[in-house]
Coordinates of C-alpha atoms in Angstrom, one line a residue:
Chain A
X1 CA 249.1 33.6 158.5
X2 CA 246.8 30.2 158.0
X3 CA 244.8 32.6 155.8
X4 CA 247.1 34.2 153.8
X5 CA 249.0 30.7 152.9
X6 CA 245.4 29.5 151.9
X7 CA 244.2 32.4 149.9
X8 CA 247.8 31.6 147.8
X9 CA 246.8 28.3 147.9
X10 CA 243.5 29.1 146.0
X11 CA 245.2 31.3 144.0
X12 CA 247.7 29.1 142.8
X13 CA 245.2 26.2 142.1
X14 CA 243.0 29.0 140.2
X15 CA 246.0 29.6 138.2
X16 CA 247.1 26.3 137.1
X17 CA 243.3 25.4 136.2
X18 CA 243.3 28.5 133.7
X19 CA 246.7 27.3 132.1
X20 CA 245.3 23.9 131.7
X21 CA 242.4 25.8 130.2
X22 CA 244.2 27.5 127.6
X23 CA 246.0 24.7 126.7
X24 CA 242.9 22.6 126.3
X25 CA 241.6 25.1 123.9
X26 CA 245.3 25.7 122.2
X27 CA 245.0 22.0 120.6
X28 CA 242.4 22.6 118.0
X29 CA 241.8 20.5 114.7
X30 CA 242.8 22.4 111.6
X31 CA 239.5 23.8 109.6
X32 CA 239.2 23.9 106.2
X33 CA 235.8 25.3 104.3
X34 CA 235.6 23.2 101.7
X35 CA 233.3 26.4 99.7
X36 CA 236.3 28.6 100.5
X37 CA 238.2 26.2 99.1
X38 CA 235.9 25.7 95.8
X39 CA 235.9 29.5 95.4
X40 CA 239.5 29.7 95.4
X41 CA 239.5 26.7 92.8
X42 CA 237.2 28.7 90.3
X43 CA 239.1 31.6 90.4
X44 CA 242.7 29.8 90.2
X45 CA 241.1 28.1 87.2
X46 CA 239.4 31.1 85.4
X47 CA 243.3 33.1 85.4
X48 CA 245.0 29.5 84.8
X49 CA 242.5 29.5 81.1
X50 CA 243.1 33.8 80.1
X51 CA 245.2 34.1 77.4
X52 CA 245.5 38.0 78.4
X53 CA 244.0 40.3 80.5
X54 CA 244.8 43.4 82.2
X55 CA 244.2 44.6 86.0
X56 CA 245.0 48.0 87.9
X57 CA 246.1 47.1 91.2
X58 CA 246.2 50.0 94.1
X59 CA 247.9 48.7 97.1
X60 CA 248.5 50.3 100.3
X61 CA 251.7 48.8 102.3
X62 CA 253.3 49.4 105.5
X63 CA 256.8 49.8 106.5
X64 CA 258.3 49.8 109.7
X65 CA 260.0 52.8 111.2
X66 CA 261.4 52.0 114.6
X67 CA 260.8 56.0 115.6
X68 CA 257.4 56.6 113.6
X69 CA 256.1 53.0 113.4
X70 CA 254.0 51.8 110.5
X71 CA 254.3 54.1 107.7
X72 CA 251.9 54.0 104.7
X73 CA 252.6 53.3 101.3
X74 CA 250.9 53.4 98.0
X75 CA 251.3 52.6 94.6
X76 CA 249.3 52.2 91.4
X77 CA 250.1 49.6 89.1
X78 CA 248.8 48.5 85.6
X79 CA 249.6 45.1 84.7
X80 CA 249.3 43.4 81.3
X81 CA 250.3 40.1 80.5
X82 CA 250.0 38.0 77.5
X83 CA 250.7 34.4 77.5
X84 CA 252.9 32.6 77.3
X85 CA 255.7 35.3 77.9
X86 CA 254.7 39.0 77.6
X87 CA 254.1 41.3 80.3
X88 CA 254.1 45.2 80.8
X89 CA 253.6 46.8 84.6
X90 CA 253.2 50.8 84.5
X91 CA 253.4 51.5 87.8
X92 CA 253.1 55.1 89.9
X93 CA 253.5 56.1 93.5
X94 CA 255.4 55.9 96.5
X95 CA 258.0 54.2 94.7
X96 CA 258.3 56.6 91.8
X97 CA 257.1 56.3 88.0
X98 CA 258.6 52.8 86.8
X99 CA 257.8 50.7 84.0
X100 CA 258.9 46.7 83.6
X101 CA 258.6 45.3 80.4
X102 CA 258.9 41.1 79.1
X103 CA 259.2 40.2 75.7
X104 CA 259.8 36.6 76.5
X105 CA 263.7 36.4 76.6
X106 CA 264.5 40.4 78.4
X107 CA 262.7 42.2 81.2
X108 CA 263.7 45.2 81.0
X109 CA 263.0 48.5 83.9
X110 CA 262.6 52.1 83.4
X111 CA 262.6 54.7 85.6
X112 CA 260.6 57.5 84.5
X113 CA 261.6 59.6 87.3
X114 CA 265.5 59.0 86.5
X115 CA 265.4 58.3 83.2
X116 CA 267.1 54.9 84.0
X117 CA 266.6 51.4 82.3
X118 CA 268.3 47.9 83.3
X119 CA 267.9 44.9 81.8
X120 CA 268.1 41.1 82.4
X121 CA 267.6 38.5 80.7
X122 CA 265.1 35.9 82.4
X123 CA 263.2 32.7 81.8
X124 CA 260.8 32.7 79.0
X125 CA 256.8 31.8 80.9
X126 CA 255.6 34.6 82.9
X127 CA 255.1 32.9 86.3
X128 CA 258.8 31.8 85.8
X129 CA 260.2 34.9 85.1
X130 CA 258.3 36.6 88.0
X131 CA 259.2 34.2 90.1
X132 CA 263.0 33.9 89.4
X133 CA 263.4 37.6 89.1
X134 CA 261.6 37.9 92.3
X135 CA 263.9 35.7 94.0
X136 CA 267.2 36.7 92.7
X137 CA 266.4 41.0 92.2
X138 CA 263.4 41.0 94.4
X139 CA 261.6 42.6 91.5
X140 CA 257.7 42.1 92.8
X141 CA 254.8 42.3 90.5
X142 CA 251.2 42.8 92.0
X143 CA 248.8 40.5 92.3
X144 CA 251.6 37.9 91.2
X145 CA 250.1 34.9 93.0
X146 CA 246.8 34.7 91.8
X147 CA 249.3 33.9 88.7
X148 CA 250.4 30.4 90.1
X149 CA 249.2 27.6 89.0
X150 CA 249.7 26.4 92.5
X151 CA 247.7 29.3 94.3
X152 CA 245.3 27.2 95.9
X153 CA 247.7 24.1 97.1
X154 CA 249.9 26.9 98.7
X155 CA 247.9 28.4 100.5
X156 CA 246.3 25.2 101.3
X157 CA 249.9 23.8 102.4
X158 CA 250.0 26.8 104.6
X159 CA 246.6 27.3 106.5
X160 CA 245.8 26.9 109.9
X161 CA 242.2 27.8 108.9
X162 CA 240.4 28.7 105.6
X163 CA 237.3 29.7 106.2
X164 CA 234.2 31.5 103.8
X165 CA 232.8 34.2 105.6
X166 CA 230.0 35.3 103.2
X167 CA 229.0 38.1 100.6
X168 CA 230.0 41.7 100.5
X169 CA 230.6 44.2 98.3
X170 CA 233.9 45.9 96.7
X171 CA 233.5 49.0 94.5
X172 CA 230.4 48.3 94.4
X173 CA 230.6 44.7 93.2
X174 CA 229.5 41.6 95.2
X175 CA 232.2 39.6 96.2
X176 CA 232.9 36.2 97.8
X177 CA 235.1 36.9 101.0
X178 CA 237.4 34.4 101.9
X179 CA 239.9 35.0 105.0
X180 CA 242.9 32.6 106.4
X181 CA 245.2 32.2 108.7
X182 CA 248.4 30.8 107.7
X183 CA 251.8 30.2 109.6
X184 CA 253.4 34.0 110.2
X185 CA 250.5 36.0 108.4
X186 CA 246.8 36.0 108.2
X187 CA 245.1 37.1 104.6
X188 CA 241.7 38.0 103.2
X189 CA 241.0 37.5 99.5
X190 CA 237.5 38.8 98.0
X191 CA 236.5 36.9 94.7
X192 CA 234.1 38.9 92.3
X193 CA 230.5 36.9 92.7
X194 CA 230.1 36.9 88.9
X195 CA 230.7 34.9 85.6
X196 CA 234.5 35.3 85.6
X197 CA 235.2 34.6 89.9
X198 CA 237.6 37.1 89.5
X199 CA 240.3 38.0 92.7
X200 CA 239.1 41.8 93.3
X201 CA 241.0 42.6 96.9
X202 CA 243.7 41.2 99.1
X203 CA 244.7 41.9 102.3
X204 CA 247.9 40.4 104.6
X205 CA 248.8 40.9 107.8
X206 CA 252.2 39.8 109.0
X207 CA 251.4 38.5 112.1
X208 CA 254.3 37.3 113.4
X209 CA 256.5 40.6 112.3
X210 CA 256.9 43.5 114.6
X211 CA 254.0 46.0 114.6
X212 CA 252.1 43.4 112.1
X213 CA 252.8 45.2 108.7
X214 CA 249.6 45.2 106.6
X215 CA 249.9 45.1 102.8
X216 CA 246.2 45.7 101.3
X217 CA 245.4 45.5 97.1
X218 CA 242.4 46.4 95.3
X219 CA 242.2 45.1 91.8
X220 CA 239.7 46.6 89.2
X221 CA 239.4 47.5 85.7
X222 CA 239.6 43.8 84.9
X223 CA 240.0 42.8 81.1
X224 CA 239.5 39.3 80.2
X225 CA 241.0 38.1 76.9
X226 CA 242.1 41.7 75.7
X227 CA 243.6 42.1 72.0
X228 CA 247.5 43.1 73.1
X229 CA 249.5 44.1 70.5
X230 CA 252.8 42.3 70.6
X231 CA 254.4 45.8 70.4
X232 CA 253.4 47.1 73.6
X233 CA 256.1 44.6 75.1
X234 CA 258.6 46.0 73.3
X235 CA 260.8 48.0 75.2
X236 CA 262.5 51.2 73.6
X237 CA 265.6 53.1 75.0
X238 CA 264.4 56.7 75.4
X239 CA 266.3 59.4 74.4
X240 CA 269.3 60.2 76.7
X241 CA 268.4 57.0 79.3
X242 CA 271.0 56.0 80.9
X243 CA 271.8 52.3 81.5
X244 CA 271.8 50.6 84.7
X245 CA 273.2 47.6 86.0
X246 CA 270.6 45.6 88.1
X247 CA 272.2 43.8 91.1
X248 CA 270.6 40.8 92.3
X249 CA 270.0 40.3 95.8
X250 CA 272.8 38.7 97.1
X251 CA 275.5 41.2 95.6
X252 CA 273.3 43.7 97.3
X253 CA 273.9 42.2 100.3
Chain B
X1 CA 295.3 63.2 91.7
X2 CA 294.8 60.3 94.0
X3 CA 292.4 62.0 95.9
X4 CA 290.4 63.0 93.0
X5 CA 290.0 59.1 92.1
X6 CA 288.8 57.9 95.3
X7 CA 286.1 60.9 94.9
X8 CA 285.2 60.3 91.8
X9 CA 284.7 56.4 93.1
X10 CA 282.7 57.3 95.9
X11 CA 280.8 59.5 93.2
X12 CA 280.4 56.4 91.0
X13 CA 279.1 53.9 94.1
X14 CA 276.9 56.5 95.5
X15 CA 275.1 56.8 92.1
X16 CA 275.0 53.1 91.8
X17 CA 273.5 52.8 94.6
X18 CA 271.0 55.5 93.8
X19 CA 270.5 52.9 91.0
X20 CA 269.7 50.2 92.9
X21 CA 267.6 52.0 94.8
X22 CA 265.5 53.3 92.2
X23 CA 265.1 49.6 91.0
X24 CA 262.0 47.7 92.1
X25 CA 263.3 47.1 95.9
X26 CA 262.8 43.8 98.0
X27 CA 259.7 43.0 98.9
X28 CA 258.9 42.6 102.3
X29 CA 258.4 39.2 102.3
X30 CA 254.9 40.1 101.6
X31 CA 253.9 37.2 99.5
X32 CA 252.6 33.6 100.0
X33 CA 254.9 30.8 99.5
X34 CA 255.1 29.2 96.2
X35 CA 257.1 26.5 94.8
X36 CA 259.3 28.1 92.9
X37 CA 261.2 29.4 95.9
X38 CA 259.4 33.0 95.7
X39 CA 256.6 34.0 93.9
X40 CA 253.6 35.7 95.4
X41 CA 252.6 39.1 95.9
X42 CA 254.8 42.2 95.6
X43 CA 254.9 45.1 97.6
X44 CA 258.4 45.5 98.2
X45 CA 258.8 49.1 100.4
X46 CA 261.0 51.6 99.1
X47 CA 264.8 49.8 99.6
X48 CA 266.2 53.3 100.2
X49 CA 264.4 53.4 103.4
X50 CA 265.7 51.6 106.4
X51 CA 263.0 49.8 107.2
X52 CA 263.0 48.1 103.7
X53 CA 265.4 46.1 105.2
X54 CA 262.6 44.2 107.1
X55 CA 263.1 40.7 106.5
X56 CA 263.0 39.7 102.9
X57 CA 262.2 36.5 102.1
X58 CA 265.8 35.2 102.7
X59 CA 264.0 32.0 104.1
X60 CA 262.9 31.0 100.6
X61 CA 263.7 27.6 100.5
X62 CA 264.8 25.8 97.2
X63 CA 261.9 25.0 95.1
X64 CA 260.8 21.8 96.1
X65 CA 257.9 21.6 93.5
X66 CA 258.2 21.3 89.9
X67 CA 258.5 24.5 88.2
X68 CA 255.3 25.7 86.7
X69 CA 255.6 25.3 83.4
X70 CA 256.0 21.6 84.1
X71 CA 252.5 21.2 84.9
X72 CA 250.5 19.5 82.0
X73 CA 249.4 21.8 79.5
X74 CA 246.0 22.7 78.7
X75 CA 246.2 21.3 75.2
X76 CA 244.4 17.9 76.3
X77 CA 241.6 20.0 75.6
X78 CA 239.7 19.4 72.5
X79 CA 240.5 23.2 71.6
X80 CA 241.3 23.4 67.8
X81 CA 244.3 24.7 68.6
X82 CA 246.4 25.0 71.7
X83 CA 245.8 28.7 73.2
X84 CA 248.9 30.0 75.1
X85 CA 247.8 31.3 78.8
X86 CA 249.2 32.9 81.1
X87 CA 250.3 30.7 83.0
X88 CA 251.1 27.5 81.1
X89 CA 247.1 27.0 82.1
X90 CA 247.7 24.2 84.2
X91 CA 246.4 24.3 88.0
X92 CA 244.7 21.9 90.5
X93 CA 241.4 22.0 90.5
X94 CA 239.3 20.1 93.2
X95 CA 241.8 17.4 94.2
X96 CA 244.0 19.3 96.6
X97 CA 246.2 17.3 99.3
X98 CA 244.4 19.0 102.4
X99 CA 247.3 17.2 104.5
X100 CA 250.0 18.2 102.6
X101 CA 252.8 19.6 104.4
X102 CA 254.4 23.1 103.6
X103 CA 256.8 22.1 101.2
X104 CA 258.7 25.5 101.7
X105 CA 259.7 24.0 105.3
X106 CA 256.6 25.6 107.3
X107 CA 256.8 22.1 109.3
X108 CA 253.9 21.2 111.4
X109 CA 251.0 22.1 109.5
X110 CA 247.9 20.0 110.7
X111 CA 248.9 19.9 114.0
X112 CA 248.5 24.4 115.0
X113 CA 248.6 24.9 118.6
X114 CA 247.4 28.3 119.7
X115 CA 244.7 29.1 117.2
X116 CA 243.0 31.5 118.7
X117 CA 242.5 34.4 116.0
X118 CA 239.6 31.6 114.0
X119 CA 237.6 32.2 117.5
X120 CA 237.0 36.2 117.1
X121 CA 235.8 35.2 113.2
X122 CA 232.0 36.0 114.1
X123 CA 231.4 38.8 111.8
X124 CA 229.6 37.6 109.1
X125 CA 228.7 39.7 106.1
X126 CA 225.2 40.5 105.0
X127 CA 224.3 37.1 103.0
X128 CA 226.3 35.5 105.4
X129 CA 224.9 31.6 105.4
X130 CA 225.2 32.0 101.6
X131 CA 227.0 29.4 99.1
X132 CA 228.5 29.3 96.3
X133 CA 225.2 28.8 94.5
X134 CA 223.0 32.3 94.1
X135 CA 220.4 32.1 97.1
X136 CA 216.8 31.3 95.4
X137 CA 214.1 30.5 97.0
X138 CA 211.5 27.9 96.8
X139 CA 208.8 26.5 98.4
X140 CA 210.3 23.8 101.4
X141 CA 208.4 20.6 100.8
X142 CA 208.8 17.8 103.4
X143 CA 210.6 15.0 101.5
X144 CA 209.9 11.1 102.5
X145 CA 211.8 8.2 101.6
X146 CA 209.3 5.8 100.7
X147 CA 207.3 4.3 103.5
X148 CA 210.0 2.2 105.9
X149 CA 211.8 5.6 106.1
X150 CA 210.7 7.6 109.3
X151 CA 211.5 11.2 110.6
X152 CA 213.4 12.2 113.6
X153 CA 211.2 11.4 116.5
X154 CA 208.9 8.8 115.1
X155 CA 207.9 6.0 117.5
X156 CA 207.7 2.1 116.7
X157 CA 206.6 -0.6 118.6
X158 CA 208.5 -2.9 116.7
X159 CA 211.3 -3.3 114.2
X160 CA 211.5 -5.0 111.1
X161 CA 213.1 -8.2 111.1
X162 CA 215.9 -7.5 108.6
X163 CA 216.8 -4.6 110.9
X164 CA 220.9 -4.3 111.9
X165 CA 222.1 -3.2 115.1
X166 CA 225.5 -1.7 116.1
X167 CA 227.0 -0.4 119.6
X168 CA 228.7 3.1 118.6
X169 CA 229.8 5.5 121.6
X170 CA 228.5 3.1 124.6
X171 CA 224.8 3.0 123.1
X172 CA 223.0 0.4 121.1
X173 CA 221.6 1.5 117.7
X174 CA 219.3 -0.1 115.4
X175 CA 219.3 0.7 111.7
X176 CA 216.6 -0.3 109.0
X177 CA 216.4 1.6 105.6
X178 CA 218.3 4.4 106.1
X179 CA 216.9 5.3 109.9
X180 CA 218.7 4.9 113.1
X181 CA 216.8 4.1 116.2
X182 CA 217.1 3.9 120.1
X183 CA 215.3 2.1 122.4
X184 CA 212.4 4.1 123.5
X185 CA 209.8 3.4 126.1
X186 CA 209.4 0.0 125.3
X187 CA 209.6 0.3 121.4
X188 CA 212.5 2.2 119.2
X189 CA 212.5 6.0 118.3
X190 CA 214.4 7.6 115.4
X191 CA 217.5 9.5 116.5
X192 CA 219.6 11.4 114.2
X193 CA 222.6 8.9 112.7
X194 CA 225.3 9.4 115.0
X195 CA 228.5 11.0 112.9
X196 CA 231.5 8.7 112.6
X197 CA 229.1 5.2 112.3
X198 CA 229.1 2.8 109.5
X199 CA 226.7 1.1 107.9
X200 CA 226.9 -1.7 105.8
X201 CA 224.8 -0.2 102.7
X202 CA 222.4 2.3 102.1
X203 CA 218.8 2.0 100.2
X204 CA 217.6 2.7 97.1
X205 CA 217.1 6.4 96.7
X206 CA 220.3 8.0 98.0
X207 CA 222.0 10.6 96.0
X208 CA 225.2 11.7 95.6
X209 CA 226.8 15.0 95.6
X210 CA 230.1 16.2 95.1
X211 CA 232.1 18.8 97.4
X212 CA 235.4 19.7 95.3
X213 CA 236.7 15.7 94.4
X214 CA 235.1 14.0 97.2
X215 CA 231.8 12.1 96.9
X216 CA 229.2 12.3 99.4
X217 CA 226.4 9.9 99.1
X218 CA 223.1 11.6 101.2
X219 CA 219.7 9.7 102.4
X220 CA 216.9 11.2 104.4
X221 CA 218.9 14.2 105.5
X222 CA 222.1 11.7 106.5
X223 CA 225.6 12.5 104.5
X224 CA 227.8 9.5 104.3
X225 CA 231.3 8.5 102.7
X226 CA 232.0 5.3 101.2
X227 CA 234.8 3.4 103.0
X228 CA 236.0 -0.1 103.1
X229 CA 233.8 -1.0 105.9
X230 CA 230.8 0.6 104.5
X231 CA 229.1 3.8 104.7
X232 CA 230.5 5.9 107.0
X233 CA 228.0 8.8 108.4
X234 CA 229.6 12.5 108.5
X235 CA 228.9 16.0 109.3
X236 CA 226.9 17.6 105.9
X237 CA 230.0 19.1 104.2
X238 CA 229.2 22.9 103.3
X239 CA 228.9 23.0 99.6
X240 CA 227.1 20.2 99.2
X241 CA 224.3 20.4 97.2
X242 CA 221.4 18.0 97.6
X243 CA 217.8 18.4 96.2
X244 CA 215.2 16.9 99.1
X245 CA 215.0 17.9 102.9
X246 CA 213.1 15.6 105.1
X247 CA 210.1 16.6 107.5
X248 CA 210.9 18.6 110.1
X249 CA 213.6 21.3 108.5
X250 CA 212.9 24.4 110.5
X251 CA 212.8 27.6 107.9
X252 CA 214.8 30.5 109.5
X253 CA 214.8 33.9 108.5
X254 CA 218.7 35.1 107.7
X255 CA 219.0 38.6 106.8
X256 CA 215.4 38.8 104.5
X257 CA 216.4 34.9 103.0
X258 CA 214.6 32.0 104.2
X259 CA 217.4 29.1 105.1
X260 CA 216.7 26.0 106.1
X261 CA 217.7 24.2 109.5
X262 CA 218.0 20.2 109.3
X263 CA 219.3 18.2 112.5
X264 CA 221.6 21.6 113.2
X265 CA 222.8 21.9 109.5
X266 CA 222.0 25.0 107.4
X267 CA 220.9 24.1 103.7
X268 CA 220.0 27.2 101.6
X269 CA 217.5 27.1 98.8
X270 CA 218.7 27.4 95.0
X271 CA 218.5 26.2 91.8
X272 CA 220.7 23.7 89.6
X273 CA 220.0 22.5 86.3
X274 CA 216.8 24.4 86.6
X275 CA 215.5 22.5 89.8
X276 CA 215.4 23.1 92.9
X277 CA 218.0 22.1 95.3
X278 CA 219.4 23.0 98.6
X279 CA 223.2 23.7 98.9
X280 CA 224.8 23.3 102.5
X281 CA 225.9 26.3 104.0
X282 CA 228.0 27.3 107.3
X283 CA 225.4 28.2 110.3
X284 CA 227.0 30.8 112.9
X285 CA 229.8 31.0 114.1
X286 CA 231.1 28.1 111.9

């Protein structure tokens, strides 16, 4: 009996000592690597200086099925933008044939696969328009926060730990990997080693969702300064589309 | 007749809602928080699919930044003419607010409990060690400041008379010229500078170096800040690029590159401005 009630004894001591343990290790100091950090800069200032470019972005994305779990996605997107207000995204994949045009004052969608346009009329800079269209019609557009002038304070404002983890290669390309840990997800970014410090891949994992969705781009085919005809952003009813009414967010709801 | 209404309207909302469904969906929240209440990256999964109900960014909180386009324009630049970008051009380069909260309500942010995911990042790439600077090597040569500076380890009888002393940490230390020392068998050796002292000034000779906005000033293979008090000594910041090592850097082979190990601090050999230089780097597990 003596035995027993000592041997839980020990065991409970052993126990509490682990807890304390973890609990000593669970207060850490916040790291920042100031190179990550400089990296990030570069490339947030190269993007903040284009006056156009274009970028293919493939991403892979899960979603959750509570029967089959994660479920893969993909698209293919090509994105061109010219500042201050123009934008075209071609995109193909899981999500159909779709097109989003910006002139400045409309952005207008197309469905290739339904032969359906909508249109709205949204805020004239780019980063203003994605991001209010996002918001209110949860209209995404790849690669959209390397767009924000506040790319690097935000994810600054939101890191537990930012650290540079060294030199690797994407298609074929030596790149600067960079990887995070923020408040409900942890992401990877991989910054072309180059003359332009260029953003090349993403990856995010939700950490704190169920299952830990993973949503994973690769951006190639960069264009730096491209000549885009003003035309291009032009959107033009095709023949027999049908007109759609786009519903924002809440009215979905 | 009736009958034929209400089927015709449940025709109508059904291919609405085909509509909507074949519009770019809502994201699933997979996008970092920017000030304009959204923003980020887009992957929204397919809306018509019940798990694109996943939780959308409904938290976005109101935009407690200035909207983007309020930032200052690039045309401060001496640019002929101003050049629209793409994004209004104007960022924050360098002088970031490492202790600013989340504005989009994440509260809490320097103080993380539970970060345990930074522990299991050991897997350095090939090149790991590198910087920002391309790796290039050059011949190490043992750098002395002028003759009162000693190494690590070098013995004196004696001390100057314009020598300062200071108790950090429970322990008398002695500083002359840029070299700490601890009483050693009867005379003083040199110790590294213990992080976190200050020192009143610092000789002739030191350099600085900047790491994003902050100034570092460096002497024999010491990093300091300036602060009110004085110079304040600090761990070598990675990115820092300085241009002599002091005797006794060990070289150490790091995947075919030679890198250099000072007083536990990894500095790796390049070039700037076409001379050589050394540019801190992370060691292991760092």
């Amino acid at each position: 009996m003596n035995k027993k009630f000592f041997s839980l004894l020990l065991f409970g001591f052993i126990a509490i000592a682990q807890l304390q343990a973890q609990k000593a290790q669970a207060v850490k100091v916040r790291r920042i690597d100031t190179v990550a950090v400089a990296i990030l800069d570069k490339m947030s200032a190269m993007i903040g200086d284009l006056g156009s470019c274009s970028v293919t972005v493939k991403s892979n994305y899960d979603v959750t099925s509570k029967e089959l779990g994660l479920i893969k996605h993909s698209d293919e997107e090509h994105l061109y933008l010219h500042g201050p207000d123009k934008l075209l995204l071609k995109s193909e994949g899981d999500r159909g044939s779709r097109d989003l045009y910006f002139d400045g004052k409309t952005l207008s969608y197309y469905s290739l696969d339904r032969n359906q346009y909508g249109q709205i009329e949204a805020p004239a800079s780019l980063v203003e328009m994605i991001d209010t269209v996002s918001r209110r019609y949860g209209i995404e557009f790849p690669a959209a926060d390397f767009l924000y002038p506040t790319f690097v304070d935000d994810i600054l404002a939101d890191s537990k730990e930012l650290v540079y983890l060294g030199l690797t290669t994407i298609d074929g390309k030596e790149c600067y990997h960079i990887a995070g840990m923020g408040t409900d997800k942890s992401f990877q970014f991989w910054v072309s080693d180059d003359a332009f410090t260029l953003p090349m891949k993403m990856v995010i994992v939700y950490t704190t969702k169920p299952m830990n969705p993973q949503y994973e781009a690769v951006l190639s085919d960069w264009q730096v300064n491209p000549t885009l005809p003003d035309a291009m952003f032009d959107f033009s009813i095709p023949l027999k589309a049908k007109k759609v009414k786009l519903v924002p967010l809440t009215a979905k709801n | 007749m009736q009958k034929s209404f209400k089927y015709t309207y449940v025709v109508i909302a059904t291919v609405l809602g085909l509509a909507i469904a074949a519009c770019p969906q809502q994201g699933m929240a997979q996008r970092f928080s920017h000030g304009g209440g959204g923003g980020g990256f887009s992957r929204p999964a397919p809306a018509a699919r019940p798990a694109a109900a996943a939780p959308r960014q409904e938290a976005r909180p109101a935009p407690a930044r200035p909207a983007p386009e309020a930032r200052p324009a690039p045309e401060a630049r001496p640019a002929p003419e101003a050049r629209p970008t793409i994004n209004g051009g104007g960022r924050n380069v360098g002088n970031h607010d490492f202790n600013r909260t989340n504005v989009n309500a994440h509260a809490n942010v320097n103080v993380r409990a539970n970060i345990n995911v930074r522990d299991n990042v050991n897997v350095y790439h090939t090149g790991a060690y590198r910087g920002i600077h391309p790796y290039n090597y050059h011949p190490y040569r043992p750098y002395y400041w002028g003759p009162h500076w000693h190494p690590l380890g070098f013995f004196l009888a004696s001390l100057a008379a314009d020598a300062t002393w200071f108790n950090f940490n429970n322990q008398r230390y002695y500083y002359d010229d840029g070299c700490y020392y601890l009483p050693s068998n009867g005379g003083y050796s040199v110790v590294p500078p213990p992080v976190g002292a200050v020192v009143p000034s610092l000789p002739d000779g030191y350099e600085t170096t900047m790491v994003g906005n902050d100034t570092y000033y460096y002497f024999g293979g010491a990093f300091y800040v300036s602060t009110d008090q004085g110079y304040q000594v600090v761990v070598a910041p990675p990115g820092a690029v300085i241009t002599e090592l002091p005797t006794g850097a060990v070289d150490q082979q790091v995947n075919g590159e030679d890198i250099l190990v000072y007083n536990n601090t990894y500095y790796q050999p390049i070039t700037q401005d076409g001379q050589d230089a050394y540019e801190v780097v992370p060691g292991p597990g760092q």
